[in-house]
Amino acid sequence: AQKVTQAQTEISVVEKEDVTLDCVYETRDTTYYLFWYKQPPSGELVFLIRRNSFDEQNEISGRYSWNFQKSTSSFNFTITASQVVDSAVYFCALMTTSGTYKYIFGTGTRLKVLA
Amino acid sequence: SQTIHQWPATLVQPVGSPLSLECTVEGTSNPNLYWYRQAAGRGLQLLFYSVGIGQISSEVPQNLSASRPQDRQFILSSKKLLLSDSGFYLCAFRGPTSTDTQYFGPGTRLTVL
């Protein structure tokens, strides 16, 4: 079975704090892709990052960084020095290359950054 | 560049009325197309996906249907809306290559009264 778990339903931080959003996935496939999307209050899902299962290098993009660890089946997302504009719901997703290439989404983590 | 459009942006409909939501994609050919629904404060539920014209797969049996009359057009319909159909409807597309990323449209907020 394929599954994505985002155990944190809601997180509140004060501006400038660092915050990590957890994502744990389950799949038996050896080739798969992991994604993070941001859903601001406007509603549209914005693509943030994609990683494939053969690339475990961590990635940094400005204040955003991602830690992919196959050993723990985790793909965590850290925001450094959070800002109010980071307030949104963040979704982690999994796509495997077997079957129909459907995305399996987690239930999302709502991040509130307080000024 | 690739873009995706959805309309209308918001819709208020009475129970029992029909529904038609439209999604169009530009800048790509033979995309995979998806309809998702998001209930208030909830996650994403995949409703339908299509890998080509006239090819529709349903994920959840319900009173909704989908059609793909053209390569880059995806329509979500209902003959009679239920209160439980209220939600945020998102269309998404992915390029035809298996490794392409899925991108989402701006969504339609539907309220059934």
Short mmCIF file of C-alpha atoms in Angstrom, two decimals:
data_model
loop_
_atom_site.label_atom_id
_atom_site.label_comp_id
_atom_site.label_asym_id
_atom_site.label_seq_id
_atom_site.Cartn_x
_atom_site.Cartn_y
_atom_site.Cartn_z
CA ALA A 1 0.00 0.00 0.00
CA GLN A 2 1.11 3.54 -0.66
CA LYS A 3 0.57 6.18 1.93
CA VAL A 4 1.74 9.62 2.99
CA THR A 5 1.46 10.70 6.60
CA GLN A 6 1.70 14.26 7.83
CA ALA A 7 1.20 13.81 11.54
CA GLN A 8 1.28 17.52 12.35
CA THR A 9 -2.18 18.91 11.74
CA GLU A 10 -1.36 22.46 12.73
CA ILE A 11 1.78 24.29 13.83
CA SER A 12 2.03 27.82 15.18
CA VAL A 13 5.33 29.67 15.38
CA VAL A 14 6.40 33.22 15.98
CA GLU A 15 7.96 35.09 13.11
CA LYS A 16 11.69 34.42 12.61
CA GLU A 17 11.50 31.03 14.24
CA ASP A 18 12.58 27.93 12.30
CA VAL A 19 9.95 25.27 11.70
CA THR A 20 10.06 21.73 10.32
CA LEU A 21 7.12 20.03 8.67
CA ASP A 22 7.26 16.25 8.78
CA CYS A 23 6.34 13.86 5.99
CA VAL A 24 6.55 10.07 6.19
CA TYR A 25 5.72 7.91 3.21
CA GLU A 26 5.12 4.24 2.50
CA THR A 27 5.71 2.46 -0.78
CA ARG A 28 7.18 -0.81 -1.98
CA ASP A 29 8.25 0.68 -5.29
CA THR A 30 11.92 1.39 -5.76
CA THR A 31 11.31 4.28 -8.15
CA TYR A 32 9.14 7.07 -6.86
CA TYR A 33 8.90 10.83 -6.56
CA LEU A 34 8.16 13.03 -3.59
CA PHE A 35 6.68 16.51 -3.69
CA TRP A 36 5.81 19.45 -1.48
CA TYR A 37 3.03 21.89 -2.31
CA LYS A 38 1.98 25.10 -0.57
CA GLN A 39 -1.67 26.15 -0.36
CA PRO A 40 -1.98 29.79 0.71
CA PRO A 41 -5.35 31.22 1.78
CA SER A 42 -6.19 31.93 -1.86
CA GLY A 43 -6.52 28.17 -2.35
CA GLU A 44 -4.29 27.41 -5.30
CA LEU A 45 -1.71 24.70 -4.71
CA VAL A 46 1.77 25.92 -5.52
CA PHE A 47 4.46 23.42 -6.40
CA LEU A 48 7.60 23.78 -4.26
CA ILE A 49 9.89 20.83 -4.90
CA ARG A 50 10.22 17.38 -6.41
CA ARG A 51 12.74 14.68 -5.48
CA ASN A 52 13.21 11.25 -6.98
CA SER A 53 13.98 8.16 -4.98
CA PHE A 54 17.54 7.92 -6.28
CA ASP A 55 18.57 11.36 -5.17
CA GLU A 56 18.93 11.71 -1.42
CA GLN A 57 20.80 14.96 -1.52
CA ASN A 58 19.28 17.62 0.65
CA GLU A 59 18.17 20.75 -1.12
CA ILE A 60 18.12 24.36 -0.09
CA SER A 61 16.25 27.15 -1.79
CA GLY A 62 16.50 30.42 0.06
CA ARG A 63 14.83 29.95 3.45
CA TYR A 64 13.44 26.55 2.42
CA SER A 65 15.29 23.27 2.80
CA TRP A 66 14.31 19.65 2.37
CA ASN A 67 15.74 16.58 4.06
CA PHE A 68 15.09 13.30 2.22
CA GLN A 69 16.02 10.12 4.13
CA LYS A 70 15.15 6.77 2.58
CA SER A 71 16.24 4.92 5.71
CA THR A 72 13.36 6.48 7.64
CA SER A 73 11.05 7.03 4.64
CA SER A 74 10.87 10.70 5.43
CA PHE A 75 10.92 13.88 3.39
CA ASN A 76 10.87 16.76 5.83
CA PHE A 77 10.58 20.43 5.01
CA THR A 78 12.21 23.18 7.04
CA ILE A 79 11.51 26.88 6.83
CA THR A 80 14.25 29.01 8.34
CA ALA A 81 13.44 32.41 9.82
CA SER A 82 9.73 32.02 9.12
CA GLN A 83 7.67 34.94 7.90
CA VAL A 84 3.96 35.71 8.05
CA VAL A 85 3.74 35.06 4.30
CA ASP A 86 4.71 31.46 4.98
CA SER A 87 1.34 30.92 6.65
CA ALA A 88 -0.40 28.27 4.56
CA VAL A 89 -1.31 24.61 4.39
CA TYR A 90 1.56 22.46 3.18
CA PHE A 91 0.99 19.14 1.46
CA CYS A 92 3.45 16.33 0.91
CA ALA A 93 2.77 13.92 -1.97
CA LEU A 94 4.10 10.66 -3.37
CA MET A 95 3.99 9.40 -6.94
CA THR A 96 5.20 5.97 -7.94
CA THR A 97 6.06 4.89 -11.46
CA SER A 98 4.03 1.73 -11.30
CA GLY A 99 0.36 1.86 -12.09
CA THR A 100 -1.25 5.09 -13.16
CA TYR A 101 1.19 7.69 -11.81
CA LYS A 102 -1.40 9.05 -9.44
CA TYR A 103 -0.33 11.31 -6.64
CA ILE A 104 -0.92 10.22 -3.06
CA PHE A 105 -1.32 13.30 -0.88
CA GLY A 106 -0.90 13.65 2.84
CA THR A 107 -3.61 15.37 4.82
CA GLY A 108 -1.62 18.58 5.04
CA THR A 109 -0.08 20.66 7.82
CA ARG A 110 -1.46 24.11 8.53
CA LEU A 111 1.34 26.50 9.44
CA LYS A 112 0.51 29.74 11.21
CA VAL A 113 3.29 32.27 11.53
CA LEU A 114 2.47 34.95 14.07
CA ALA A 115 3.90 38.44 13.86
CA SER B 1 4.80 28.38 -20.88
CA GLN B 2 2.23 26.01 -19.45
CA THR B 3 -0.84 27.47 -17.81
CA ILE B 4 -4.07 26.09 -16.44
CA HIS B 5 -7.39 27.89 -16.16
CA GLN B 6 -10.51 27.12 -14.23
CA TRP B 7 -13.89 28.78 -14.19
CA PRO B 8 -15.93 29.92 -12.58
CA ALA B 9 -13.87 30.97 -9.56
CA THR B 10 -16.86 30.80 -7.23
CA LEU B 11 -20.30 29.34 -7.59
CA VAL B 12 -23.40 29.18 -5.40
CA GLN B 13 -25.97 26.65 -6.51
CA PRO B 14 -29.21 25.28 -5.03
CA VAL B 15 -29.57 21.62 -4.18
CA GLY B 16 -30.78 19.64 -7.15
CA SER B 17 -29.41 22.01 -9.77
CA PRO B 18 -26.90 20.93 -12.45
CA LEU B 19 -23.21 21.71 -12.40
CA SER B 20 -20.55 22.32 -15.00
CA LEU B 21 -16.99 23.28 -14.11
CA GLU B 22 -14.44 23.78 -16.83
CA CYS B 23 -10.69 23.43 -16.88
CA THR B 24 -8.38 24.20 -19.79
CA VAL B 25 -4.65 23.83 -20.18
CA GLU B 26 -2.31 25.75 -22.46
CA GLY B 27 1.24 25.17 -23.53
CA THR B 28 1.29 21.39 -23.50
CA SER B 29 -0.11 18.54 -25.57
CA ASN B 30 -1.62 15.29 -24.41
CA PRO B 31 -1.54 16.18 -20.72
CA ASN B 32 -2.83 13.97 -17.94
CA LEU B 33 -5.73 15.82 -16.31
CA TYR B 34 -7.14 15.52 -12.81
CA TRP B 35 -10.12 16.74 -10.77
CA TYR B 36 -9.74 16.96 -7.00
CA ARG B 37 -12.15 18.07 -4.31
CA GLN B 38 -11.17 19.60 -1.00
CA ALA B 39 -13.81 19.87 1.70
CA ALA B 40 -13.42 22.76 4.12
CA GLY B 41 -10.31 22.27 6.23
CA ARG B 42 -9.63 18.86 4.75
CA GLY B 43 -7.17 17.20 2.42
CA LEU B 44 -7.37 16.50 -1.29
CA GLN B 45 -9.66 13.84 -2.70
CA LEU B 46 -8.97 12.65 -6.25
CA LEU B 47 -12.26 12.46 -8.15
CA PHE B 48 -11.30 11.76 -11.76
CA TYR B 49 -8.25 11.55 -13.96
CA SER B 50 -7.79 11.33 -17.71
CA VAL B 51 -4.82 10.22 -19.78
CA GLY B 52 -6.40 11.16 -23.12
CA ILE B 53 -9.48 12.37 -24.98
CA GLY B 54 -12.53 10.39 -23.93
CA GLN B 55 -10.54 8.38 -21.37
CA ILE B 56 -11.86 9.01 -17.87
CA SER B 57 -11.15 7.07 -14.71
CA SER B 58 -13.33 7.57 -11.66
CA GLU B 59 -11.87 7.28 -8.21
CA VAL B 60 -14.94 7.84 -6.07
CA PRO B 61 -18.48 6.76 -7.01
CA GLN B 62 -20.82 9.69 -6.57
CA ASN B 63 -23.21 11.92 -8.50
CA LEU B 64 -20.39 13.66 -10.34
CA SER B 65 -19.05 12.87 -13.80
CA ALA B 66 -16.17 14.10 -15.92
CA SER B 67 -15.60 14.47 -19.62
CA ARG B 68 -12.68 15.35 -21.84
CA PRO B 69 -14.05 16.53 -25.16
CA GLN B 70 -10.74 18.00 -26.31
CA ASP B 71 -7.11 17.28 -25.56
CA ARG B 72 -6.70 20.20 -23.18
CA GLN B 73 -10.21 20.56 -21.83
CA PHE B 74 -11.59 18.77 -18.78
CA ILE B 75 -15.15 19.24 -17.55
CA LEU B 76 -16.70 18.24 -14.23
CA SER B 77 -20.48 17.86 -14.21
CA SER B 78 -23.43 16.87 -12.13
CA LYS B 79 -27.07 16.47 -13.02
CA LYS B 80 -28.32 17.16 -9.49
CA LEU B 81 -26.14 18.71 -6.81
CA LEU B 82 -26.20 17.55 -3.21
CA LEU B 83 -25.31 19.57 -0.13
CA SER B 84 -22.28 17.31 0.30
CA ASP B 85 -20.93 18.46 -3.07
CA SER B 86 -19.91 21.77 -1.53
CA GLY B 87 -16.16 22.26 -1.52
CA PHE B 88 -13.14 23.55 -3.35
CA TYR B 89 -12.61 21.91 -6.73
CA LEU B 90 -9.13 21.84 -8.14
CA CYS B 91 -8.10 20.86 -11.63
CA ALA B 92 -4.54 19.74 -12.23
CA PHE B 93 -2.45 18.68 -15.16
CA ARG B 94 0.71 16.77 -15.69
CA GLY B 95 2.71 16.47 -18.89
CA PRO B 96 2.56 13.20 -20.83
CA THR B 97 5.99 12.09 -19.65
CA SER B 98 5.79 9.84 -16.63
CA THR B 99 8.15 11.98 -14.60
CA ASP B 100 6.39 15.29 -15.20
CA THR B 101 5.21 17.27 -12.21
CA GLN B 102 1.56 17.92 -11.49
CA TYR B 103 0.45 21.58 -11.50
CA PHE B 104 -2.81 22.94 -10.17
CA GLY B 105 -5.31 25.49 -11.35
CA PRO B 106 -6.69 28.31 -9.20
CA GLY B 107 -9.73 26.28 -8.14
CA THR B 108 -13.49 26.75 -8.00
CA ARG B 109 -15.22 27.28 -4.69
CA LEU B 110 -18.67 25.65 -4.86
CA THR B 111 -21.36 26.23 -2.27
CA VAL B 112 -24.53 24.18 -2.50
CA LEU B 113 -27.44 25.62 -0.50
#
